[in-house]
Amino acid sequence: MCNIITLITDFGVDYYPGVVKGVIATINPAVKVIDITHQIRSYDISAGAYVLECSYKYFPKGSIHLVVVDPGVGSARDGVIVEAEGYYFIGPDNGLFGWLTQLANRIIKLDNKPEYCLSPIDNTFHARDIFAPTAAYLSSGVDIDQFGRPVDKLVPTPLPRVEVTKNIIKGEIIYIDHFGNLITNITKNILKNDAGINIKINNHVIDGIVRCYDDVKKGEILALWGSSGRLEISVNQGSAKDMLDTDVGASVIITQK
Amino acid sequence: MCNIITLITDFGVDYYPGVVKGVIATINPAVKVIDITHQIRSYDISAGAYVLECSYKYFPKGSIHLVVVDPGVGSARDGVIVEAEGYYFIGPDNGLFGWLTQLANRIIKLDNKPEYCLSPIDNTFHARDIFAPTAAYLSSGVDIDQFGRPVDKLVPTPLPRVEVTKNIIKGEIIYIDHFGNLITNITKNILKNDAGINIKINNHVIDGIVRCYDDVKKGEILALWGSSGRLEISVNQGSAKDMLDTDVGASVIITQK
Amino acid sequence: MCNIITLITDFGVDYYPGVVKGVIATINPAVKVIDITHQIRSYDISAGAYVLECSYKYFPKGSIHLVVVDPGVGSARDGVIVEAEGYYFIGPDNGLFGWLTQLANRIIKLDNKPEYCLSPIDNTFHARDIFAPTAAYLSSGVDIDQFGRPVDKLVPTPLPRVEVTKNIIKGEIIYIDHFGNLITNITKNILKNDAGINIKINNHVIDGIVRCYDDVKKGEILALWGSSGRLEISVNQGSAKDMLDTDVGASVIITQK
């Protein structure tokens, strides 16, 4: 029995997350539902996967992470439950969970049995009619094998690769947060030694990495290791997104002197 | 005794919903509060009624739906509790609940007794001072008749009518969701046979109704039956609102060939 | 033991509040977390202090208010727990809590003991690594003195003063809410007699104070006493911010005839 279901969606500020919570509360009144975010950029599967990766492990083991960024809702794409790292992950198999493949103990492809779905199933709102009921029944003790049959593959997550050549690392912006901080796909595993580097983004060059935002003057640009363990370009008390007028996908090039 | 109070308001991302939850938790710590949405367009009573209609029945019977879109706050308009379909509905009697008239078992006009309100009652925030305490006391077991006297009418909901003539149905956009989907007031009861139709909105003509968003190419416009059972104009992985540059109130005309 | 932790942050619609809730649920699954708002204007300490002041007392005594608007995160600024008025307040000591100094029974400067923090402590996300665990452990019964040592000062809250001279009161806009209502720093204690006054803001002059929004016609400007006990400039069913094209910091001048 699980006590927590979390929600990551691109449903925004609309009433859809509320309805999902109603469905869950009707099936399992005892489970606690916690919003992680509903502001994944519309249809952006990579951003959904990124936010999930940054947040899932901060919840108690046994938590169910319900993730719905689902441009193909109602089409032939499958729904899945992934059991990995002591957590359950439920949503469409469209790349949201591909990064979990190596970590997964079990992957169940949903067969949408009527007893675990709302009826009729609407082709535009599987979160309400399939995924929320699945999460609620799983949380209330229904065995994971009841929801479908085991498979061994997940659709890969569309994440950009980092190119590493002698003295040069080329990554890109994969997420921009509420403050306008630019999060890159460059991790400490890739950039093991950050001494004597400079970082180029658009026409800006940043010398080295600081420890915290306040290490530079208000309004100045900086680079640091962000809270997800990735290199982040920021402006102290400002928005790097606005200052650099940039977006997800822009190149970030690190040169070791 | 009720276990769930839901919230639908136009309070947005401000601190007002938080204060409402504090008031409820102070009176009845055991009740669970679930946000449906706080992003009803400011002062838009029709949108509040629409979202309520789309969501109320997904919650367990006995739930209390607190709905506050209240441009007349502090004026002579009344507050009400409506008991209907096994649920309770609380808020200003300004049209939010008119569509429930035929379904209502009981309508209680609030008389704002001091023992069930905060004191003093502020003229700009009845959600905090009247409606939240009413919902909290009702959820904790106070009899519905304690809150006022029975009446038999509700202010009608200002919803646009659909005009049906031979081979032509004329409806309009009543709600635009977070994805930019355009929800119309045309239901399956009105359009019983959707074979051989075309749908006109602005200068666009859509041929027929598809099953899911993914039935057309990315970026293309389509019409389908949405999750609330209404005809919806959408763009696959895009925003119909942006593509058509349209808004609530725009005409949607269906012609049967 | 406390049953409620509330959250006030400038984290917006991002996933950061979700992670904070995961950390709390992991440490103390029994405590209820209630969002007050996450939409404090980025880095705006005064707005955070204002919202806290408007909302804290609507929660049950014993509640813990976690407030994180933290432009100096990771720098030398301290974290604190303030015990005041039967509540606990946790966050960075940067002005958010200065207004509580006279009311405080105890102020504890956090020493970030490893047993009450996540490890490692990230320099960009103390809400996750220090403040959330502190709140969760405090709520689960750890004695307040375990978190650090008592101090007797808090960084003052940067709130603008009201200038009062014969027949003239000069205040300013300190907060703009979701509806575009302009909240000033002028309270009833300052303006004891509101007969025969006019209120000047930009080039608009408002005659006297009304009782509720609906006392003027739709679209007209008005002044009233708002729900936080402060003078508020509003537009009936409209946005005063948009109509007056103004912002926080603008002057509001009251003249007694």
PDB file of N, CA, C and O in Angstrom, chain A residues 99-150:
ATOM      1  N   TRP A  99      14.556   7.004 -19.668  1.00  0.00           N
ATOM      2  CA  TRP A  99      15.790   7.119 -18.873  1.00  0.00           C
ATOM      3  C   TRP A  99      15.792   6.158 -17.680  1.00  0.00           C
ATOM      4  O   TRP A  99      16.836   5.947 -17.051  1.00  0.00           O
ATOM      5  N   LEU A 100      14.649   5.568 -17.346  1.00  0.00           N
ATOM      6  CA  LEU A 100      14.553   4.641 -16.217  1.00  0.00           C
ATOM      7  C   LEU A 100      14.835   3.191 -16.612  1.00  0.00           C
ATOM      8  O   LEU A 100      14.888   2.311 -15.746  1.00  0.00           O
ATOM      9  N   THR A 101      14.994   2.930 -17.904  1.00  0.00           N
ATOM     10  CA  THR A 101      15.081   1.540 -18.379  1.00  0.00           C
ATOM     11  C   THR A 101      16.100   0.714 -17.601  1.00  0.00           C
ATOM     12  O   THR A 101      15.801  -0.398 -17.139  1.00  0.00           O
ATOM     13  N   GLN A 102      17.303   1.238 -17.431  1.00  0.00           N
ATOM     14  CA  GLN A 102      18.358   0.472 -16.748  1.00  0.00           C
ATOM     15  C   GLN A 102      18.042   0.251 -15.268  1.00  0.00           C
ATOM     16  O   GLN A 102      18.557  -0.675 -14.646  1.00  0.00           O
ATOM     17  N   LEU A 103      17.238   1.134 -14.704  1.00  0.00           N
ATOM     18  CA  LEU A 103      16.954   1.076 -13.259  1.00  0.00           C
ATOM     19  C   LEU A 103      15.708   0.251 -12.947  1.00  0.00           C
ATOM     20  O   LEU A 103      15.433  -0.048 -11.783  1.00  0.00           O
ATOM     21  N   ALA A 104      14.961  -0.123 -13.975  1.00  0.00           N
ATOM     22  CA  ALA A 104      13.630  -0.712 -13.740  1.00  0.00           C
ATOM     23  C   ALA A 104      13.685  -2.169 -13.312  1.00  0.00           C
ATOM     24  O   ALA A 104      14.394  -2.979 -13.904  1.00  0.00           O
ATOM     25  N   ASN A 105      12.937  -2.504 -12.273  1.00  0.00           N
ATOM     26  CA  ASN A 105      12.725  -3.901 -11.887  1.00  0.00           C
ATOM     27  C   ASN A 105      11.633  -4.536 -12.720  1.00  0.00           C
ATOM     28  O   ASN A 105      11.661  -5.727 -12.997  1.00  0.00           O
ATOM     29  N   ARG A 106      10.649  -3.744 -13.065  1.00  0.00           N
ATOM     30  CA  ARG A 106       9.500  -4.251 -13.762  1.00  0.00           C
ATOM     31  C   ARG A 106       8.874  -3.146 -14.592  1.00  0.00           C
ATOM     32  O   ARG A 106       8.800  -2.005 -14.156  1.00  0.00           O
ATOM     33  N   ILE A 107       8.450  -3.504 -15.785  1.00  0.00           N
ATOM     34  CA  ILE A 107       7.703  -2.571 -16.637  1.00  0.00           C
ATOM     35  C   ILE A 107       6.416  -3.282 -17.042  1.00  0.00           C
ATOM     36  O   ILE A 107       6.465  -4.363 -17.615  1.00  0.00           O
ATOM     37  N   ILE A 108       5.302  -2.691 -16.717  1.00  0.00           N
ATOM     38  CA  ILE A 108       4.009  -3.281 -17.049  1.00  0.00           C
ATOM     39  C   ILE A 108       3.318  -2.397 -18.080  1.00  0.00           C
ATOM     40  O   ILE A 108       3.094  -1.203 -17.839  1.00  0.00           O
ATOM     41  N   LYS A 109       3.000  -2.993 -19.212  1.00  0.00           N
ATOM     42  CA  LYS A 109       2.235  -2.276 -20.236  1.00  0.00           C
ATOM     43  C   LYS A 109       0.753  -2.386 -19.879  1.00  0.00           C
ATOM     44  O   LYS A 109       0.220  -3.495 -19.745  1.00  0.00           O
ATOM     45  N   LEU A 110       0.085  -1.259 -19.717  1.00  0.00           N
ATOM     46  CA  LEU A 110      -1.315  -1.261 -19.260  1.00  0.00           C
ATOM     47  C   LEU A 110      -2.237  -1.862 -20.316  1.00  0.00           C
ATOM     48  O   LEU A 110      -2.105  -1.554 -21.508  1.00  0.00           O
ATOM     49  N   ASP A 111      -3.164  -2.709 -19.872  1.00  0.00           N
ATOM     50  CA  ASP A 111      -4.169  -3.190 -20.823  1.00  0.00           C
ATOM     51  C   ASP A 111      -5.561  -2.586 -20.561  1.00  0.00           C
ATOM     52  O   ASP A 111      -6.543  -3.007 -21.154  1.00  0.00           O
ATOM     53  N   ASN A 112      -5.603  -1.580 -19.683  1.00  0.00           N
ATOM     54  CA  ASN A 112      -6.816  -0.776 -19.487  1.00  0.00           C
ATOM     55  C   ASN A 112      -8.064  -1.605 -19.215  1.00  0.00           C
ATOM     56  O   ASN A 112      -9.114  -1.400 -19.832  1.00  0.00           O
ATOM     57  N   LYS A 113      -7.939  -2.535 -18.292  1.00  0.00           N
ATOM     58  CA  LYS A 113      -9.098  -3.338 -17.887  1.00  0.00           C
ATOM     59  C   LYS A 113     -10.196  -2.427 -17.362  1.00  0.00           C
ATOM     60  O   LYS A 113      -9.931  -1.500 -16.598  1.00  0.00           O
ATOM     61  N   PRO A 114     -11.445  -2.721 -17.737  1.00  0.00           N
ATOM     62  CA  PRO A 114     -12.562  -1.857 -17.311  1.00  0.00           C
ATOM     63  C   PRO A 114     -12.624  -1.659 -15.792  1.00  0.00           C
ATOM     64  O   PRO A 114     -12.994  -0.582 -15.332  1.00  0.00           O
ATOM     65  N   GLU A 115     -12.264  -2.685 -15.019  1.00  0.00           N
ATOM     66  CA  GLU A 115     -12.397  -2.527 -13.561  1.00  0.00           C
ATOM     67  C   GLU A 115     -11.383  -1.547 -12.972  1.00  0.00           C
ATOM     68  O   GLU A 115     -11.535  -1.127 -11.828  1.00  0.00           O
ATOM     69  N   TYR A 116     -10.363  -1.173 -13.733  1.00  0.00           N
ATOM     70  CA  TYR A 116      -9.372  -0.231 -13.231  1.00  0.00           C
ATOM     71  C   TYR A 116      -9.371   1.089 -14.007  1.00  0.00           C
ATOM     72  O   TYR A 116      -8.417   1.860 -13.923  1.00  0.00           O
ATOM     73  N   CYS A 117     -10.438   1.331 -14.779  1.00  0.00           N
ATOM     74  CA  CYS A 117     -10.546   2.577 -15.550  1.00  0.00           C
ATOM     75  C   CYS A 117     -11.929   3.192 -15.343  1.00  0.00           C
ATOM     76  O   CYS A 117     -12.862   2.501 -14.945  1.00  0.00           O
ATOM     77  N   LEU A 118     -12.051   4.473 -15.628  1.00  0.00           N
ATOM     78  CA  LEU A 118     -13.389   5.059 -15.708  1.00  0.00           C
ATOM     79  C   LEU A 118     -14.009   4.638 -17.042  1.00  0.00           C
ATOM     80  O   LEU A 118     -13.317   4.262 -17.983  1.00  0.00           O
ATOM     81  N   SER A 119     -15.304   4.724 -17.115  1.00  0.00           N
ATOM     82  CA  SER A 119     -15.989   4.319 -18.333  1.00  0.00           C
ATOM     83  C   SER A 119     -17.007   5.386 -18.712  1.00  0.00           C
ATOM     84  O   SER A 119     -17.764   5.839 -17.850  1.00  0.00           O
ATOM     85  N   PRO A 120     -17.074   5.826 -19.982  1.00  0.00           N
ATOM     86  CA  PRO A 120     -16.196   5.416 -21.069  1.00  0.00           C
ATOM     87  C   PRO A 120     -14.827   6.097 -20.970  1.00  0.00           C
ATOM     88  O   PRO A 120     -14.691   7.116 -20.283  1.00  0.00           O
ATOM     89  N   ILE A 121     -13.839   5.553 -21.649  1.00  0.00           N
ATOM     90  CA  ILE A 121     -12.517   6.182 -21.706  1.00  0.00           C
ATOM     91  C   ILE A 121     -12.542   7.249 -22.789  1.00  0.00           C
ATOM     92  O   ILE A 121     -12.796   6.955 -23.955  1.00  0.00           O
ATOM     93  N   ASP A 122     -12.292   8.473 -22.389  1.00  0.00           N
ATOM     94  CA  ASP A 122     -12.290   9.578 -23.343  1.00  0.00           C
ATOM     95  C   ASP A 122     -10.925   9.652 -24.043  1.00  0.00           C
ATOM     96  O   ASP A 122      -9.894   9.453 -23.410  1.00  0.00           O
ATOM     97  N   ASN A 123     -10.941   9.980 -25.322  1.00  0.00           N
ATOM     98  CA  ASN A 123      -9.686   9.991 -26.086  1.00  0.00           C
ATOM     99  C   ASN A 123      -8.825  11.219 -25.871  1.00  0.00           C
ATOM    100  O   ASN A 123      -7.777  11.356 -26.492  1.00  0.00           O
ATOM    101  N   THR A 124      -9.291  12.148 -25.049  1.00  0.00           N
ATOM    102  CA  THR A 124      -8.485  13.351 -24.822  1.00  0.00           C
ATOM    103  C   THR A 124      -8.037  13.475 -23.377  1.00  0.00           C
ATOM    104  O   THR A 124      -7.332  14.428 -23.041  1.00  0.00           O
ATOM    105  N   PHE A 125      -8.442  12.542 -22.504  1.00  0.00           N
ATOM    106  CA  PHE A 125      -8.153  12.747 -21.087  1.00  0.00           C
ATOM    107  C   PHE A 125      -7.894  11.401 -20.386  1.00  0.00           C
ATOM    108  O   PHE A 125      -8.602  11.010 -19.475  1.00  0.00           O
ATOM    109  N   HIS A 126      -6.824  10.717 -20.830  1.00  0.00           N
ATOM    110  CA  HIS A 126      -6.452   9.453 -20.197  1.00  0.00           C
ATOM    111  C   HIS A 126      -5.963   9.647 -18.767  1.00  0.00           C
ATOM    112  O   HIS A 126      -6.045   8.721 -17.965  1.00  0.00           O
ATOM    113  N   ALA A 127      -5.474  10.821 -18.441  1.00  0.00           N
ATOM    114  CA  ALA A 127      -5.072  11.077 -17.045  1.00  0.00           C
ATOM    115  C   ALA A 127      -6.255  10.847 -16.113  1.00  0.00           C
ATOM    116  O   ALA A 127      -6.119  10.230 -15.054  1.00  0.00           O
ATOM    117  N   ARG A 128      -7.415  11.289 -16.529  1.00  0.00           N
ATOM    118  CA  ARG A 128      -8.626  11.121 -15.713  1.00  0.00           C
ATOM    119  C   ARG A 128      -9.165   9.699 -15.781  1.00  0.00           C
ATOM    120  O   ARG A 128      -9.549   9.133 -14.749  1.00  0.00           O
ATOM    121  N   ASP A 129      -9.172   9.137 -16.970  1.00  0.00           N
ATOM    122  CA  ASP A 129      -9.933   7.901 -17.184  1.00  0.00           C
ATOM    123  C   ASP A 129      -9.087   6.631 -17.058  1.00  0.00           C
ATOM    124  O   ASP A 129      -9.618   5.558 -16.798  1.00  0.00           O
ATOM    125  N   ILE A 130      -7.763   6.739 -17.238  1.00  0.00           N
ATOM    126  CA  ILE A 130      -6.893   5.558 -17.127  1.00  0.00           C
ATOM    127  C   ILE A 130      -5.814   5.738 -16.062  1.00  0.00           C
ATOM    128  O   ILE A 130      -5.709   4.939 -15.130  1.00  0.00           O
ATOM    129  N   PHE A 131      -4.992   6.785 -16.176  1.00  0.00           N
ATOM    130  CA  PHE A 131      -3.802   6.860 -15.318  1.00  0.00           C
ATOM    131  C   PHE A 131      -4.143   7.137 -13.856  1.00  0.00           C
ATOM    132  O   PHE A 131      -3.551   6.544 -12.949  1.00  0.00           O
ATOM    133  N   ALA A 132      -5.079   8.050 -13.604  1.00  0.00           N
ATOM    134  CA  ALA A 132      -5.457   8.326 -12.207  1.00  0.00           C
ATOM    135  C   ALA A 132      -6.087   7.098 -11.552  1.00  0.00           C
ATOM    136  O   ALA A 132      -5.687   6.724 -10.439  1.00  0.00           O
ATOM    137  N   PRO A 133      -7.044   6.429 -12.203  1.00  0.00           N
ATOM    138  CA  PRO A 133      -7.574   5.216 -11.572  1.00  0.00           C
ATOM    139  C   PRO A 133      -6.496   4.148 -11.357  1.00  0.00           C
ATOM    140  O   PRO A 133      -6.475   3.494 -10.312  1.00  0.00           O
ATOM    141  N   THR A 134      -5.601   3.981 -12.322  1.00  0.00           N
ATOM    142  CA  THR A 134      -4.523   2.998 -12.172  1.00  0.00           C
ATOM    143  C   THR A 134      -3.682   3.319 -10.930  1.00  0.00           C
ATOM    144  O   THR A 134      -3.407   2.446 -10.104  1.00  0.00           O
ATOM    145  N   ALA A 135      -3.301   4.579 -10.803  1.00  0.00           N
ATOM    146  CA  ALA A 135      -2.496   4.980  -9.634  1.00  0.00           C
ATOM    147  C   ALA A 135      -3.276   4.758  -8.343  1.00  0.00           C
ATOM    148  O   ALA A 135      -2.726   4.272  -7.344  1.00  0.00           O
ATOM    149  N   ALA A 136      -4.550   5.099  -8.363  1.00  0.00           N
ATOM    150  CA  ALA A 136      -5.358   4.977  -7.146  1.00  0.00           C
ATOM    151  C   ALA A 136      -5.539   3.516  -6.746  1.00  0.00           C
ATOM    152  O   ALA A 136      -5.405   3.159  -5.567  1.00  0.00           O
ATOM    153  N   TYR A 137      -5.826   2.639  -7.717  1.00  0.00           N
ATOM    154  CA  TYR A 137      -5.982   1.220  -7.391  1.00  0.00           C
ATOM    155  C   TYR A 137      -4.645   0.619  -6.960  1.00  0.00           C
ATOM    156  O   TYR A 137      -4.594  -0.167  -6.006  1.00  0.00           O
ATOM    157  N   LEU A 138      -3.564   0.990  -7.638  1.00  0.00           N
ATOM    158  CA  LEU A 138      -2.241   0.495  -7.225  1.00  0.00           C
ATOM    159  C   LEU A 138      -1.946   0.935  -5.795  1.00  0.00           C
ATOM    160  O   LEU A 138      -1.484   0.144  -4.967  1.00  0.00           O
ATOM    161  N   SER A 139      -2.253   2.190  -5.476  1.00  0.00           N
ATOM    162  CA  SER A 139      -1.994   2.704  -4.120  1.00  0.00           C
ATOM    163  C   SER A 139      -2.848   2.000  -3.075  1.00  0.00           C
ATOM    164  O   SER A 139      -2.479   1.914  -1.909  1.00  0.00           O
ATOM    165  N   SER A 140      -3.995   1.485  -3.503  1.00  0.00           N
ATOM    166  CA  SER A 140      -4.877   0.850  -2.517  1.00  0.00           C
ATOM    167  C   SER A 140      -4.598  -0.648  -2.383  1.00  0.00           C
ATOM    168  O   SER A 140      -5.319  -1.353  -1.681  1.00  0.00           O
ATOM    169  N   GLY A 141      -3.558  -1.119  -3.071  1.00  0.00           N
ATOM    170  CA  GLY A 141      -3.125  -2.482  -2.803  1.00  0.00           C
ATOM    171  C   GLY A 141      -3.320  -3.481  -3.929  1.00  0.00           C
ATOM    172  O   GLY A 141      -2.940  -4.647  -3.805  1.00  0.00           O
ATOM    173  N   VAL A 142      -3.920  -3.054  -5.062  1.00  0.00           N
ATOM    174  CA  VAL A 142      -4.054  -3.972  -6.194  1.00  0.00           C
ATOM    175  C   VAL A 142      -2.650  -4.321  -6.697  1.00  0.00           C
ATOM    176  O   VAL A 142      -1.788  -3.443  -6.824  1.00  0.00           O
ATOM    177  N   ASP A 143      -2.421  -5.610  -6.990  1.00  0.00           N
ATOM    178  CA  ASP A 143      -1.092  -6.041  -7.415  1.00  0.00           C
ATOM    179  C   ASP A 143      -0.751  -5.469  -8.784  1.00  0.00           C
ATOM    180  O   ASP A 143      -1.594  -5.428  -9.688  1.00  0.00           O
ATOM    181  N   ILE A 144       0.483  -5.039  -8.929  1.00  0.00           N
ATOM    182  CA  ILE A 144       0.937  -4.408 -10.168  1.00  0.00           C
ATOM    183  C   ILE A 144       0.672  -5.290 -11.392  1.00  0.00           C
ATOM    184  O   ILE A 144       0.370  -4.788 -12.477  1.00  0.00           O
ATOM    185  N   ASP A 145       0.743  -6.599 -11.226  1.00  0.00           N
ATOM    186  CA  ASP A 145       0.542  -7.502 -12.364  1.00  0.00           C
ATOM    187  C   ASP A 145      -0.901  -7.537 -12.864  1.00  0.00           C
ATOM    188  O   ASP A 145      -1.167  -8.023 -13.962  1.00  0.00           O
ATOM    189  N   GLN A 146      -1.813  -7.017 -12.065  1.00  0.00           N
ATOM    190  CA  GLN A 146      -3.210  -6.964 -12.489  1.00  0.00           C
ATOM    191  C   GLN A 146      -3.461  -5.939 -13.595  1.00  0.00           C
ATOM    192  O   GLN A 146      -4.486  -5.963 -14.253  1.00  0.00           O
ATOM    193  N   PHE A 147      -2.519  -4.997 -13.765  1.00  0.00           N
ATOM    194  CA  PHE A 147      -2.790  -3.875 -14.667  1.00  0.00           C
ATOM    195  C   PHE A 147      -2.370  -4.129 -16.113  1.00  0.00           C
ATOM    196  O   PHE A 147      -2.626  -3.305 -16.988  1.00  0.00           O
ATOM    197  N   GLY A 148      -1.672  -5.250 -16.364  1.00  0.00           N
ATOM    198  CA  GLY A 148      -1.252  -5.520 -17.733  1.00  0.00           C
ATOM    199  C   GLY A 148      -0.181  -6.583 -17.756  1.00  0.00           C
ATOM    200  O   GLY A 148      -0.047  -7.352 -16.800  1.00  0.00           O
ATOM    201  N   ARG A 149       0.612  -6.593 -18.821  1.00  0.00           N
ATOM    202  CA  ARG A 149       1.622  -7.648 -18.939  1.00  0.00           C
ATOM    203  C   ARG A 149       3.022  -7.024 -18.980  1.00  0.00           C
ATOM    204  O   ARG A 149       3.214  -5.914 -19.481  1.00  0.00           O
ATOM    205  N   PRO A 150       4.003  -7.783 -18.459  1.00  0.00           N
ATOM    206  CA  PRO A 150       5.374  -7.257 -18.396  1.00  0.00           C
ATOM    207  C   PRO A 150       5.963  -7.082 -19.796  1.00  0.00           C
ATOM    208  O   PRO A 150       5.719  -7.909 -20.677  1.00  0.00           O
TER     209      PRO A 150
END
